[in-house]
Amino acid sequence: MGHGHLRIVSLLCTLCLLLPPALFTACGNTDGGGEQKDGQGSEMSGLPQLHLTTQGGADVLSKEDYITCTADISNVPPEYEASGWTGQIRCRGNTSYTVDKKSFRVKFDRRQQPLGLGNGPCKSWVLLAEQVDKSMMRDYLMYRFSSYVLGDGYFSPDCAYVELTVNGEYRGLYLLAEQIESDVYRIDTGEETGLPPVFRGFLVELEQSEFRREGQENVDYFRIAERSFGKTDYYTVKGKDISADRTERICDYLRNVYAAVARKNSEALTEYIDIDSAARMFVIQMLACDKDSNYSSTYLYKTVDGKLTFGPPWDFDLALGNYRDNESPELIFMPQLLLSVGSFGEVQSAARALWKQLRDEGYFHTLLAETDAVQAQIASAAERNAKRWNVWGEVYSTSQTEEAALFTCHEEAYRHLTDWVKARILFLDTYFGRQSAD
């Protein structure tokens, strides 16, 4: 827990270095007093500027086919500047891919560490458009919260805001984040150990949509039909050296987990599951109230010598009250497996203790103060992004709430988010308190 607090303090210090002083902006006054002009005479905020240039100026439209590109980073301290980083880029996402402003995955030819993010240099990074979240801060808030809750022991993606141009065209405000993947600096499943693939760990993602599952069943993905859960769960296998033998071992391990949960066998559950990770992810998902998490973007992993670990957290743009029919801060949605594991006494006790610790040390005041400061820094860029993509008055997803169409500026969208979070915290005080009384 302590290291997570240091990461937040460190981030705030980094923001002070990267960003000029800024004030909260009211609707209708978002010009931003401290803005500069870039080399082309366009407005430029104090945020890092990421410039991507594709080969031949090709537009990036495909989720399958990479395009060669170079990357430059400016408007940052000298140690974070980058010039001529080579790599490839493609579109990414599911719901986010259906809107005009695309999210991207960038794969550099060499390991890089843009803006000093993460625990070390990696090749794969993502640029999140945040188009279906008009506050553009749900992912950011949840990744900061997750980083603190998970601490040193578990991976949570690091992130930072950038303004993006592609081939000289302004593309808006993006959240640059770490890719969820097996890597020594992210989730170390032993891919680089030289062990035979069947003896390595694994990383899998819950994916219930048959249209998003690619490849061959029982090789690239598998199913677990546990009658007591009332549904069949599908998991896609991530990483390299995927084979039928390796996937069979992964599937057998998950089946043992599901069987232990179904039989309410605490001893078997402890044998197969990292209980501490379950309690921490339970608290994270309880705050998020992410209805989408029981459908997709939910990860599980196992290191070579470890147990099944819940996480890492990912994809919260439709969480925190931004999902149609899920606006109430007093509902409970999370992955069914995690919800079931959370009913075991060992996980309940650890989750209650963790929530009490967060409240006793005043952590949520720290978190909301940080996000307030970051909102003030990105406000003018968010309004410029809204103008570029005609954000206000639009609903970009059938999953998005109708209220999202009523926002007229970034400040309104952000305050709607923080009001929901504050109400959610009060609800969870009651929820975890009731558990304690039980």
GROMACS .gro file of C-alpha atoms in nm:
model
  438
    1MET     CA    1   0.000   0.000   0.000
    2GLY     CA    2   0.275   0.245   0.091
    3HIS     CA    3   0.451   0.216  -0.245
    4GLY     CA    4   0.124   0.291  -0.425
    5HIS     CA    5   0.098   0.617  -0.230
    6LEU     CA    6   0.452   0.704  -0.334
    7ARG     CA    7   0.360   0.639  -0.699
    8ILE     CA    8   0.077   0.893  -0.675
    9VAL     CA    9   0.300   1.152  -0.509
   10SER     CA   10   0.564   1.081  -0.774
   11LEU     CA   11   0.305   1.126  -1.049
   12LEU     CA   12   0.196   1.461  -0.908
   13CYS     CA   13   0.558   1.572  -0.899
   14THR     CA   14   0.597   1.460  -1.261
   15LEU     CA   15   0.286   1.657  -1.356
   16CYS     CA   16   0.437   1.965  -1.195
   17LEU     CA   17   0.742   1.918  -1.419
   18LEU     CA   18   0.550   1.842  -1.737
   19LEU     CA   19   0.262   2.084  -1.710
   20PRO     CA   20   0.239   2.460  -1.656
   21PRO     CA   21   0.015   2.606  -1.385
   22ALA     CA   22  -0.352   2.591  -1.485
   23LEU     CA   23  -0.687   2.691  -1.344
   24PHE     CA   24  -1.017   2.506  -1.348
   25THR     CA   25  -1.213   2.626  -1.646
   26ALA     CA   26  -1.581   2.705  -1.652
   27CYS     CA   27  -1.804   2.620  -1.947
   28GLY     CA   28  -1.755   2.878  -2.218
   29ASN     CA   29  -1.408   2.983  -2.095
   30THR     CA   30  -1.170   2.709  -2.198
   31ASP     CA   31  -0.906   2.894  -2.393
   32GLY     CA   32  -0.640   2.836  -2.127
   33GLY     CA   33  -0.411   3.122  -2.045
   34GLY     CA   34  -0.076   2.942  -2.061
   35GLU     CA   35  -0.100   2.779  -2.403
   36GLN     CA   36   0.166   2.804  -2.670
   37LYS     CA   37   0.173   2.759  -3.046
   38ASP     CA   38   0.342   2.466  -3.210
   39GLY     CA   39   0.555   2.490  -3.522
   40GLN     CA   40   0.245   2.495  -3.742
   41GLY     CA   41   0.075   2.772  -3.546
   42SER     CA   42  -0.177   2.540  -3.377
   43GLU     CA   43  -0.276   2.570  -3.013
   44MET     CA   44  -0.061   2.354  -2.786
   45SER     CA   45  -0.130   2.283  -2.420
   46GLY     CA   46   0.130   2.210  -2.157
   47LEU     CA   47   0.070   1.839  -2.212
   48PRO     CA   48   0.324   1.612  -2.383
   49GLN     CA   49   0.288   1.622  -2.761
   50LEU     CA   50   0.309   1.287  -2.943
   51HIS     CA   51   0.367   1.312  -3.319
   52LEU     CA   52   0.324   0.999  -3.531
   53THR     CA   53   0.417   0.983  -3.897
   54THR     CA   54   0.311   0.684  -4.105
   55GLN     CA   55   0.488   0.552  -4.411
   56GLY     CA   56   0.364   0.741  -4.714
   57GLY     CA   57   0.121   0.936  -4.496
   58ALA     CA   58  -0.118   0.637  -4.489
   59ASP     CA   59  -0.426   0.671  -4.269
   60VAL     CA   60  -0.460   0.424  -3.982
   61LEU     CA   61  -0.792   0.244  -4.025
   62SER     CA   62  -0.738  -0.130  -3.973
   63LYS     CA   63  -0.737  -0.333  -3.650
   64GLU     CA   64  -0.554  -0.620  -3.820
   65ASP     CA   65  -0.287  -0.462  -4.036
   66TYR     CA   66   0.002  -0.262  -3.894
   67ILE     CA   67   0.143   0.041  -4.075
   68THR     CA   68   0.507   0.145  -4.041
   69CYS     CA   69   0.549   0.470  -3.846
   70THR     CA   70   0.788   0.691  -3.654
   71ALA     CA   71   0.718   0.865  -3.323
   72ASP     CA   72   0.841   1.193  -3.175
   73ILE     CA   73   0.761   1.331  -2.829
   74SER     CA   74   0.798   1.701  -2.748
   75ASN     CA   75   0.689   1.963  -2.495
   76VAL     CA   76   0.847   1.759  -2.215
   77PRO     CA   77   1.167   1.780  -2.010
   78PRO     CA   78   1.475   1.676  -2.213
   79GLU     CA   79   1.497   1.330  -2.054
   80TYR     CA   80   1.151   1.244  -2.193
   81GLU     CA   81   1.200   1.381  -2.544
   82ALA     CA   82   1.195   1.129  -2.827
   83SER     CA   83   1.282   1.157  -3.195
   84GLY     CA   84   1.256   0.906  -3.474
   85TRP     CA   85   1.142   0.606  -3.274
   86THR     CA   86   1.047   0.349  -3.538
   87GLY     CA   87   0.764   0.102  -3.512
   88GLN     CA   88   0.420   0.008  -3.635
   89ILE     CA   89   0.067   0.125  -3.560
   90ARG     CA   90  -0.286  -0.012  -3.601
   91CYS     CA   91  -0.630   0.058  -3.459
   92ARG     CA   92  -0.750  -0.127  -3.149
   93GLY     CA   93  -1.059  -0.167  -2.932
   94ASN     CA   94  -1.412  -0.301  -2.962
   95THR     CA   95  -1.677  -0.041  -2.876
   96SER     CA   96  -1.416   0.232  -2.922
   97TYR     CA   97  -1.345   0.110  -3.276
   98THR     CA   98  -1.702   0.191  -3.383
   99VAL     CA   99  -1.661   0.568  -3.329
  100ASP     CA  100  -1.478   0.818  -3.549
  101LYS     CA  101  -1.195   0.889  -3.308
  102LYS     CA  102  -0.994   0.566  -3.303
  103SER     CA  103  -0.778   0.415  -3.034
  104PHE     CA  104  -0.440   0.279  -3.143
  105ARG     CA  105  -0.180   0.020  -3.057
  106VAL     CA  106   0.181   0.115  -3.124
  107LYS     CA  107   0.451  -0.150  -3.141
  108PHE     CA  108   0.802  -0.007  -3.145
  109ASP     CA  109   1.087  -0.189  -3.317
  110ARG     CA  110   1.295  -0.157  -3.000
  111ARG     CA  111   1.195  -0.145  -2.636
  112GLN     CA  112   1.104   0.211  -2.537
  113GLN     CA  113   0.973   0.380  -2.223
  114PRO     CA  114   0.777   0.689  -2.331
  115LEU     CA  115   0.749   0.955  -2.060
  116GLY     CA  116   0.917   0.714  -1.819
  117LEU     CA  117   0.597   0.512  -1.783
  118GLY     CA  118   0.592   0.164  -1.633
  119ASN     CA  119   0.865  -0.043  -1.471
  120GLY     CA  120   1.088  -0.059  -1.778
  121PRO     CA  121   1.105  -0.028  -2.157
  122CYS     CA  122   0.860  -0.235  -2.364
  123LYS     CA  123   0.767  -0.252  -2.729
  124SER     CA  124   0.386  -0.235  -2.710
  125TRP     CA  125   0.186   0.069  -2.598
  126VAL     CA  126  -0.173   0.184  -2.647
  127LEU     CA  127  -0.334   0.520  -2.717
  128LEU     CA  128  -0.683   0.528  -2.568
  129ALA     CA  129  -0.923   0.770  -2.739
  130GLU     CA  130  -1.165   0.784  -2.441
  131GLN     CA  131  -1.442   0.886  -2.681
  132VAL     CA  132  -1.728   0.703  -2.508
  133ASP     CA  133  -1.632   0.865  -2.175
  134LYS     CA  134  -1.689   1.238  -2.207
  135SER     CA  135  -1.497   1.311  -1.889
  136MET     CA  136  -1.203   1.125  -2.050
  137MET     CA  137  -1.096   1.037  -1.694
  138ARG     CA  138  -1.259   0.708  -1.595
  139ASP     CA  139  -0.967   0.496  -1.712
  140TYR     CA  140  -0.719   0.738  -1.560
  141LEU     CA  141  -0.894   0.744  -1.221
  142MET     CA  142  -0.929   0.366  -1.205
  143TYR     CA  143  -0.568   0.300  -1.309
  144ARG     CA  144  -0.445   0.536  -1.037
  145PHE     CA  145  -0.674   0.370  -0.783
  146SER     CA  146  -0.569   0.024  -0.898
  147SER     CA  147  -0.200   0.112  -0.883
  148TYR     CA  148  -0.237   0.216  -0.520
  149VAL     CA  149  -0.450  -0.082  -0.417
  150LEU     CA  150  -0.236  -0.341  -0.596
  151GLY     CA  151   0.095  -0.188  -0.485
  152ASP     CA  152   0.426  -0.352  -0.576
  153GLY     CA  153   0.299  -0.707  -0.584
  154TYR     CA  154   0.075  -0.692  -0.891
  155PHE     CA  155   0.079  -0.522  -1.228
  156SER     CA  156  -0.146  -0.225  -1.302
  157PRO     CA  157  -0.103  -0.023  -1.623
  158ASP     CA  158   0.073   0.311  -1.592
  159CYS     CA  159  -0.060   0.597  -1.805
  160ALA     CA  160  -0.030   0.966  -1.897
  161TYR     CA  161  -0.221   1.213  -2.112
  162VAL     CA  162  -0.079   1.328  -2.444
  163GLU     CA  163  -0.203   1.531  -2.736
  164LEU     CA  164  -0.167   1.338  -3.058
  165THR     CA  165  -0.099   1.437  -3.415
  166VAL     CA  166  -0.082   1.185  -3.699
  167ASN     CA  167   0.087   1.294  -4.020
  168GLY     CA  168   0.062   1.654  -3.902
  169GLU     CA  169  -0.314   1.632  -3.835
  170TYR     CA  170  -0.438   1.704  -3.484
  171ARG     CA  171  -0.616   1.394  -3.347
  172GLY     CA  172  -0.701   1.512  -2.998
  173LEU     CA  173  -0.639   1.419  -2.637
  174TYR     CA  174  -0.535   1.059  -2.568
  175LEU     CA  175  -0.437   0.846  -2.270
  176LEU     CA  176  -0.105   0.675  -2.339
  177ALA     CA  177  -0.096   0.348  -2.143
  178GLU     CA  178   0.086   0.020  -2.110
  179GLN     CA  179  -0.037  -0.273  -2.315
  180ILE     CA  180  -0.171  -0.568  -2.116
  181GLU     CA  181   0.076  -0.842  -2.210
  182SER     CA  182   0.321  -1.102  -2.090
  183ASP     CA  183   0.654  -0.925  -2.040
  184VAL     CA  184   0.922  -0.916  -1.773
  185TYR     CA  185   0.828  -0.553  -1.698
  186ARG     CA  186   0.453  -0.616  -1.696
  187ILE     CA  187   0.310  -0.962  -1.634
  188ASP     CA  188   0.598  -1.205  -1.612
  189THR     CA  189   0.457  -1.542  -1.715
  190GLY     CA  190   0.798  -1.684  -1.795
  191GLU     CA  191   0.794  -1.628  -2.171
  192GLU     CA  192   1.165  -1.541  -2.166
  193THR     CA  193   1.278  -1.817  -1.927
  194GLY     CA  194   1.344  -2.082  -2.189
  195LEU     CA  195   1.099  -2.317  -2.021
  196PRO     CA  196   0.884  -2.533  -2.249
  197PRO     CA  197   0.560  -2.340  -2.313
  198VAL     CA  198   0.342  -2.590  -2.125
  199PHE     CA  199   0.541  -2.522  -1.806
  200ARG     CA  200   0.520  -2.145  -1.824
  201GLY     CA  201   0.254  -1.931  -1.664
  202PHE     CA  202  -0.029  -1.779  -1.865
  203LEU     CA  203  -0.242  -1.473  -1.933
  204VAL     CA  204  -0.605  -1.510  -2.041
  205GLU     CA  205  -0.888  -1.266  -2.111
  206LEU     CA  206  -1.261  -1.326  -2.060
  207GLU     CA  207  -1.425  -1.278  -2.399
  208GLN     CA  208  -1.792  -1.367  -2.427
  209SER     CA  209  -1.848  -1.230  -2.777
  210GLU     CA  210  -1.809  -1.498  -3.043
  211PHE     CA  211  -1.734  -1.222  -3.295
  212ARG     CA  212  -1.425  -1.116  -3.099
  213ARG     CA  213  -1.282  -1.463  -3.044
  214GLU     CA  214  -1.032  -1.541  -3.315
  215GLY     CA  215  -0.852  -1.858  -3.410
  216GLN     CA  216  -0.924  -2.216  -3.316
  217GLU     CA  217  -1.116  -2.332  -3.010
  218ASN     CA  218  -0.903  -2.523  -2.756
  219VAL     CA  219  -0.595  -2.357  -2.901
  220ASP     CA  220  -0.651  -1.981  -2.915
  221TYR     CA  221  -0.950  -1.985  -2.681
  222PHE     CA  222  -1.144  -2.226  -2.464
  223ARG     CA  223  -1.470  -2.251  -2.276
  224ILE     CA  224  -1.559  -2.346  -1.919
  225ALA     CA  225  -1.917  -2.460  -1.864
  226GLU     CA  226  -1.986  -2.459  -1.490
  227ARG     CA  227  -2.355  -2.523  -1.429
  228SER     CA  228  -2.359  -2.357  -1.088
  229PHE     CA  229  -2.259  -2.029  -1.256
  230GLY     CA  230  -2.553  -2.046  -1.492
  231LYS     CA  231  -2.342  -1.963  -1.797
  232THR     CA  232  -2.042  -2.066  -2.003
  233ASP     CA  233  -1.729  -1.851  -1.980
  234TYR     CA  234  -1.494  -1.817  -2.278
  235TYR     CA  235  -1.128  -1.721  -2.238
  236THR     CA  236  -0.880  -1.619  -2.504
  237VAL     CA  237  -0.514  -1.712  -2.450
  238LYS     CA  238  -0.267  -1.424  -2.476
  239GLY     CA  239   0.100  -1.434  -2.564
  240LYS     CA  240   0.323  -1.639  -2.791
  241ASP     CA  241   0.396  -2.011  -2.829
  242ILE     CA  242   0.027  -2.096  -2.799
  243SER     CA  243  -0.052  -2.461  -2.865
  244ALA     CA  244  -0.326  -2.714  -2.798
  245ASP     CA  245  -0.119  -2.874  -2.521
  246ARG     CA  246  -0.052  -2.546  -2.347
  247THR     CA  247  -0.413  -2.433  -2.373
  248GLU     CA  248  -0.533  -2.768  -2.236
  249ARG     CA  249  -0.318  -2.721  -1.924
  250ILE     CA  250  -0.449  -2.367  -1.879
  251CYS     CA  251  -0.807  -2.485  -1.922
  252ASP     CA  252  -0.759  -2.769  -1.670
  253TYR     CA  253  -0.625  -2.522  -1.414
  254LEU     CA  254  -0.923  -2.290  -1.462
  255ARG     CA  255  -1.164  -2.582  -1.439
  256ASN     CA  256  -1.017  -2.672  -1.100
  257VAL     CA  257  -1.072  -2.313  -0.989
  258TYR     CA  258  -1.433  -2.310  -1.106
  259ALA     CA  259  -1.495  -2.648  -0.940
  260ALA     CA  260  -1.356  -2.525  -0.609
  261VAL     CA  261  -1.580  -2.219  -0.621
  262ALA     CA  262  -1.887  -2.423  -0.718
  263ARG     CA  263  -1.830  -2.668  -0.430
  264LYS     CA  264  -1.752  -2.385  -0.188
  265ASN     CA  265  -1.426  -2.563  -0.108
  266SER     CA  266  -1.210  -2.305   0.070
  267GLU     CA  267  -0.911  -2.536   0.098
  268ALA     CA  268  -0.904  -2.605  -0.276
  269LEU     CA  269  -0.967  -2.238  -0.351
  270THR     CA  270  -0.662  -2.138  -0.147
  271GLU     CA  271  -0.457  -2.401  -0.330
  272TYR     CA  272  -0.536  -2.258  -0.673
  273ILE     CA  273  -0.606  -1.886  -0.621
  274ASP     CA  274  -0.397  -1.594  -0.496
  275ILE     CA  275  -0.643  -1.484  -0.228
  276ASP     CA  276  -0.473  -1.149  -0.176
  277SER     CA  277  -0.511  -1.056  -0.543
  278ALA     CA  278  -0.877  -1.163  -0.532
  279ALA     CA  279  -0.948  -0.933  -0.236
  280ARG     CA  280  -0.769  -0.638  -0.395
  281MET     CA  281  -0.939  -0.681  -0.733
  282PHE     CA  282  -1.272  -0.727  -0.554
  283VAL     CA  283  -1.233  -0.381  -0.398
  284ILE     CA  284  -1.125  -0.234  -0.735
  285GLN     CA  285  -1.422  -0.381  -0.918
  286MET     CA  286  -1.662  -0.281  -0.640
  287LEU     CA  287  -1.563   0.082  -0.688
  288ALA     CA  288  -1.579   0.057  -1.068
  289CYS     CA  289  -1.924  -0.109  -1.088
  290ASP     CA  290  -1.831  -0.214  -1.441
  291LYS     CA  291  -2.120  -0.395  -1.606
  292ASP     CA  292  -1.900  -0.464  -1.908
  293SER     CA  293  -1.646  -0.657  -1.696
  294ASN     CA  294  -1.853  -0.976  -1.699
  295TYR     CA  295  -1.838  -0.970  -2.078
  296SER     CA  296  -1.490  -0.867  -2.187
  297SER     CA  297  -1.160  -0.698  -2.089
  298THR     CA  298  -1.131  -0.905  -1.770
  299TYR     CA  299  -0.794  -1.072  -1.720
  300LEU     CA  300  -0.651  -1.359  -1.516
  301TYR     CA  301  -0.288  -1.466  -1.506
  302LYS     CA  302  -0.049  -1.707  -1.342
  303THR     CA  303   0.326  -1.670  -1.305
  304VAL     CA  304   0.548  -1.978  -1.337
  305ASP     CA  305   0.549  -2.056  -0.965
  306GLY     CA  306   0.241  -1.858  -0.862
  307LYS     CA  307  -0.129  -1.918  -0.827
  308LEU     CA  308  -0.415  -1.780  -1.034
  309THR     CA  309  -0.410  -1.403  -0.999
  310PHE     CA  310  -0.703  -1.171  -1.067
  311GLY     CA  311  -0.614  -0.879  -1.289
  312PRO     CA  312  -0.468  -0.669  -1.425
  313PRO     CA  313  -0.748  -0.408  -1.427
  314TRP     CA  314  -0.842  -0.275  -1.770
  315ASP     CA  315  -1.102  -0.078  -1.967
  316PHE     CA  316  -1.322   0.139  -1.747
  317ASP     CA  317  -1.463   0.388  -1.998
  318LEU     CA  318  -1.814   0.245  -1.948
  319ALA     CA  319  -1.774   0.200  -1.571
  320LEU     CA  320  -1.839   0.444  -1.285
  321GLY     CA  321  -2.197   0.525  -1.387
  322ASN     CA  322  -2.137   0.556  -1.763
  323TYR     CA  323  -2.332   0.244  -1.869
  324ARG     CA  324  -2.699   0.256  -1.968
  325ASP     CA  325  -2.923   0.102  -1.698
  326ASN     CA  326  -2.626   0.104  -1.463
  327GLU     CA  327  -2.616   0.469  -1.361
  328SER     CA  328  -2.699   0.407  -0.994
  329PRO     CA  329  -2.402   0.413  -0.753
  330GLU     CA  330  -2.579   0.146  -0.546
  331LEU     CA  331  -2.563  -0.146  -0.790
  332ILE     CA  332  -2.311  -0.431  -0.794
  333PHE     CA  333  -2.155  -0.553  -1.118
  334MET     CA  334  -1.830  -0.742  -1.159
  335PRO     CA  335  -1.700  -1.060  -1.326
  336GLN     CA  336  -1.905  -1.357  -1.206
  337LEU     CA  337  -1.600  -1.560  -1.106
  338LEU     CA  338  -1.462  -1.276  -0.892
  339LEU     CA  339  -1.803  -1.210  -0.738
  340SER     CA  340  -1.831  -1.578  -0.644
  341VAL     CA  341  -1.477  -1.589  -0.504
  342GLY     CA  342  -1.561  -1.274  -0.309
  343SER     CA  343  -1.828  -1.464  -0.116
  344PHE     CA  344  -1.562  -1.678   0.055
  345GLY     CA  345  -1.481  -1.571   0.409
  346GLU     CA  346  -1.108  -1.531   0.349
  347VAL     CA  347  -1.164  -1.291   0.061
  348GLN     CA  348  -1.444  -1.103   0.238
  349SER     CA  349  -1.229  -1.042   0.545
  350ALA     CA  350  -0.932  -0.922   0.341
  351ALA     CA  351  -1.150  -0.692   0.127
  352ARG     CA  352  -1.319  -0.540   0.433
  353ALA     CA  353  -0.983  -0.476   0.598
  354LEU     CA  354  -0.849  -0.317   0.280
  355TRP     CA  355  -1.150  -0.088   0.245
  356LYS     CA  356  -1.120   0.018   0.609
  357GLN     CA  357  -0.752   0.094   0.560
  358LEU     CA  358  -0.826   0.308   0.255
  359ARG     CA  359  -1.087   0.505   0.449
  360ASP     CA  360  -0.882   0.538   0.768
  361GLU     CA  361  -0.581   0.683   0.586
  362GLY     CA  362  -0.799   0.927   0.388
  363TYR     CA  363  -0.690   0.782   0.058
  364PHE     CA  364  -1.001   0.880  -0.140
  365HIS     CA  365  -0.947   1.247  -0.056
  366THR     CA  366  -0.596   1.209  -0.202
  367LEU     CA  367  -0.727   1.035  -0.514
  368LEU     CA  368  -0.999   1.292  -0.584
  369ALA     CA  369  -0.762   1.581  -0.514
  370GLU     CA  370  -0.519   1.435  -0.768
  371THR     CA  371  -0.786   1.386  -1.033
  372ASP     CA  372  -0.911   1.742  -0.972
  373ALA     CA  373  -0.558   1.870  -1.036
  374VAL     CA  374  -0.521   1.659  -1.349
  375GLN     CA  375  -0.863   1.771  -1.478
  376ALA     CA  376  -0.752   2.131  -1.445
  377GLN     CA  377  -0.441   2.053  -1.647
  378ILE     CA  378  -0.619   1.872  -1.931
  379ALA     CA  379  -0.935   2.091  -1.944
  380SER     CA  380  -0.833   2.308  -2.239
  381ALA     CA  381  -0.700   2.007  -2.432
  382ALA     CA  382  -1.024   1.819  -2.358
  383GLU     CA  383  -1.230   2.108  -2.497
  384ARG     CA  384  -1.008   2.126  -2.805
  385ASN     CA  385  -1.058   1.751  -2.843
  386ALA     CA  386  -1.435   1.798  -2.808
  387LYS     CA  387  -1.433   2.059  -3.081
  388ARG     CA  388  -1.227   1.834  -3.308
  389TRP     CA  389  -1.464   1.538  -3.263
  390ASN     CA  390  -1.797   1.716  -3.204
  391VAL     CA  391  -1.834   1.556  -2.860
  392TRP     CA  392  -2.103   1.761  -2.688
  393GLY     CA  393  -2.461   1.660  -2.757
  394GLU     CA  394  -2.366   1.318  -2.894
  395VAL     CA  395  -2.402   0.962  -2.758
  396TYR     CA  396  -2.132   0.740  -2.906
  397SER     CA  397  -2.243   0.398  -2.787
  398THR     CA  398  -2.574   0.220  -2.733
  399SER     CA  399  -2.427   0.123  -2.395
  400GLN     CA  400  -2.370   0.485  -2.294
  401THR     CA  401  -2.616   0.671  -2.071
  402GLU     CA  402  -2.862   0.919  -2.221
  403GLU     CA  403  -2.740   1.178  -1.971
  404ALA     CA  404  -2.406   1.184  -2.152
  405ALA     CA  405  -2.576   1.370  -2.437
  406LEU     CA  406  -2.666   1.658  -2.205
  407PHE     CA  407  -2.312   1.766  -2.116
  408THR     CA  408  -2.203   2.091  -2.272
  409CYS     CA  409  -1.842   2.106  -2.149
  410HIS     CA  410  -1.569   1.894  -1.995
  411GLU     CA  411  -1.621   2.041  -1.649
  412GLU     CA  412  -1.981   1.912  -1.644
  413ALA     CA  413  -1.879   1.565  -1.757
  414TYR     CA  414  -1.602   1.549  -1.499
  415ARG     CA  415  -1.819   1.671  -1.211
  416HIS     CA  416  -2.080   1.410  -1.303
  417LEU     CA  417  -1.806   1.147  -1.268
  418THR     CA  418  -1.673   1.269  -0.933
  419ASP     CA  419  -2.023   1.311  -0.788
  420TRP     CA  420  -2.092   0.949  -0.881
  421VAL     CA  421  -1.764   0.832  -0.726
  422LYS     CA  422  -1.837   1.013  -0.399
  423ALA     CA  423  -2.182   0.854  -0.382
  424ARG     CA  424  -2.030   0.515  -0.462
  425ILE     CA  425  -1.780   0.548  -0.178
  426LEU     CA  426  -2.060   0.615   0.069
  427PHE     CA  427  -2.252   0.313  -0.062
  428LEU     CA  428  -1.944   0.093  -0.022
  429ASP     CA  429  -1.895   0.219   0.333
  430THR     CA  430  -2.235   0.073   0.406
  431TYR     CA  431  -2.170  -0.242   0.202
  432PHE     CA  432  -1.842  -0.333   0.370
  433GLY     CA  433  -1.975  -0.224   0.708
  434ARG     CA  434  -2.272  -0.453   0.664
  435GLN     CA  435  -2.040  -0.738   0.575
  436SER     CA  436  -1.848  -0.673   0.895
  437ALA     CA  437  -2.167  -0.679   1.100
  438ASP     CA  438  -2.266  -1.007   0.937
   0.00000   0.00000   0.00000
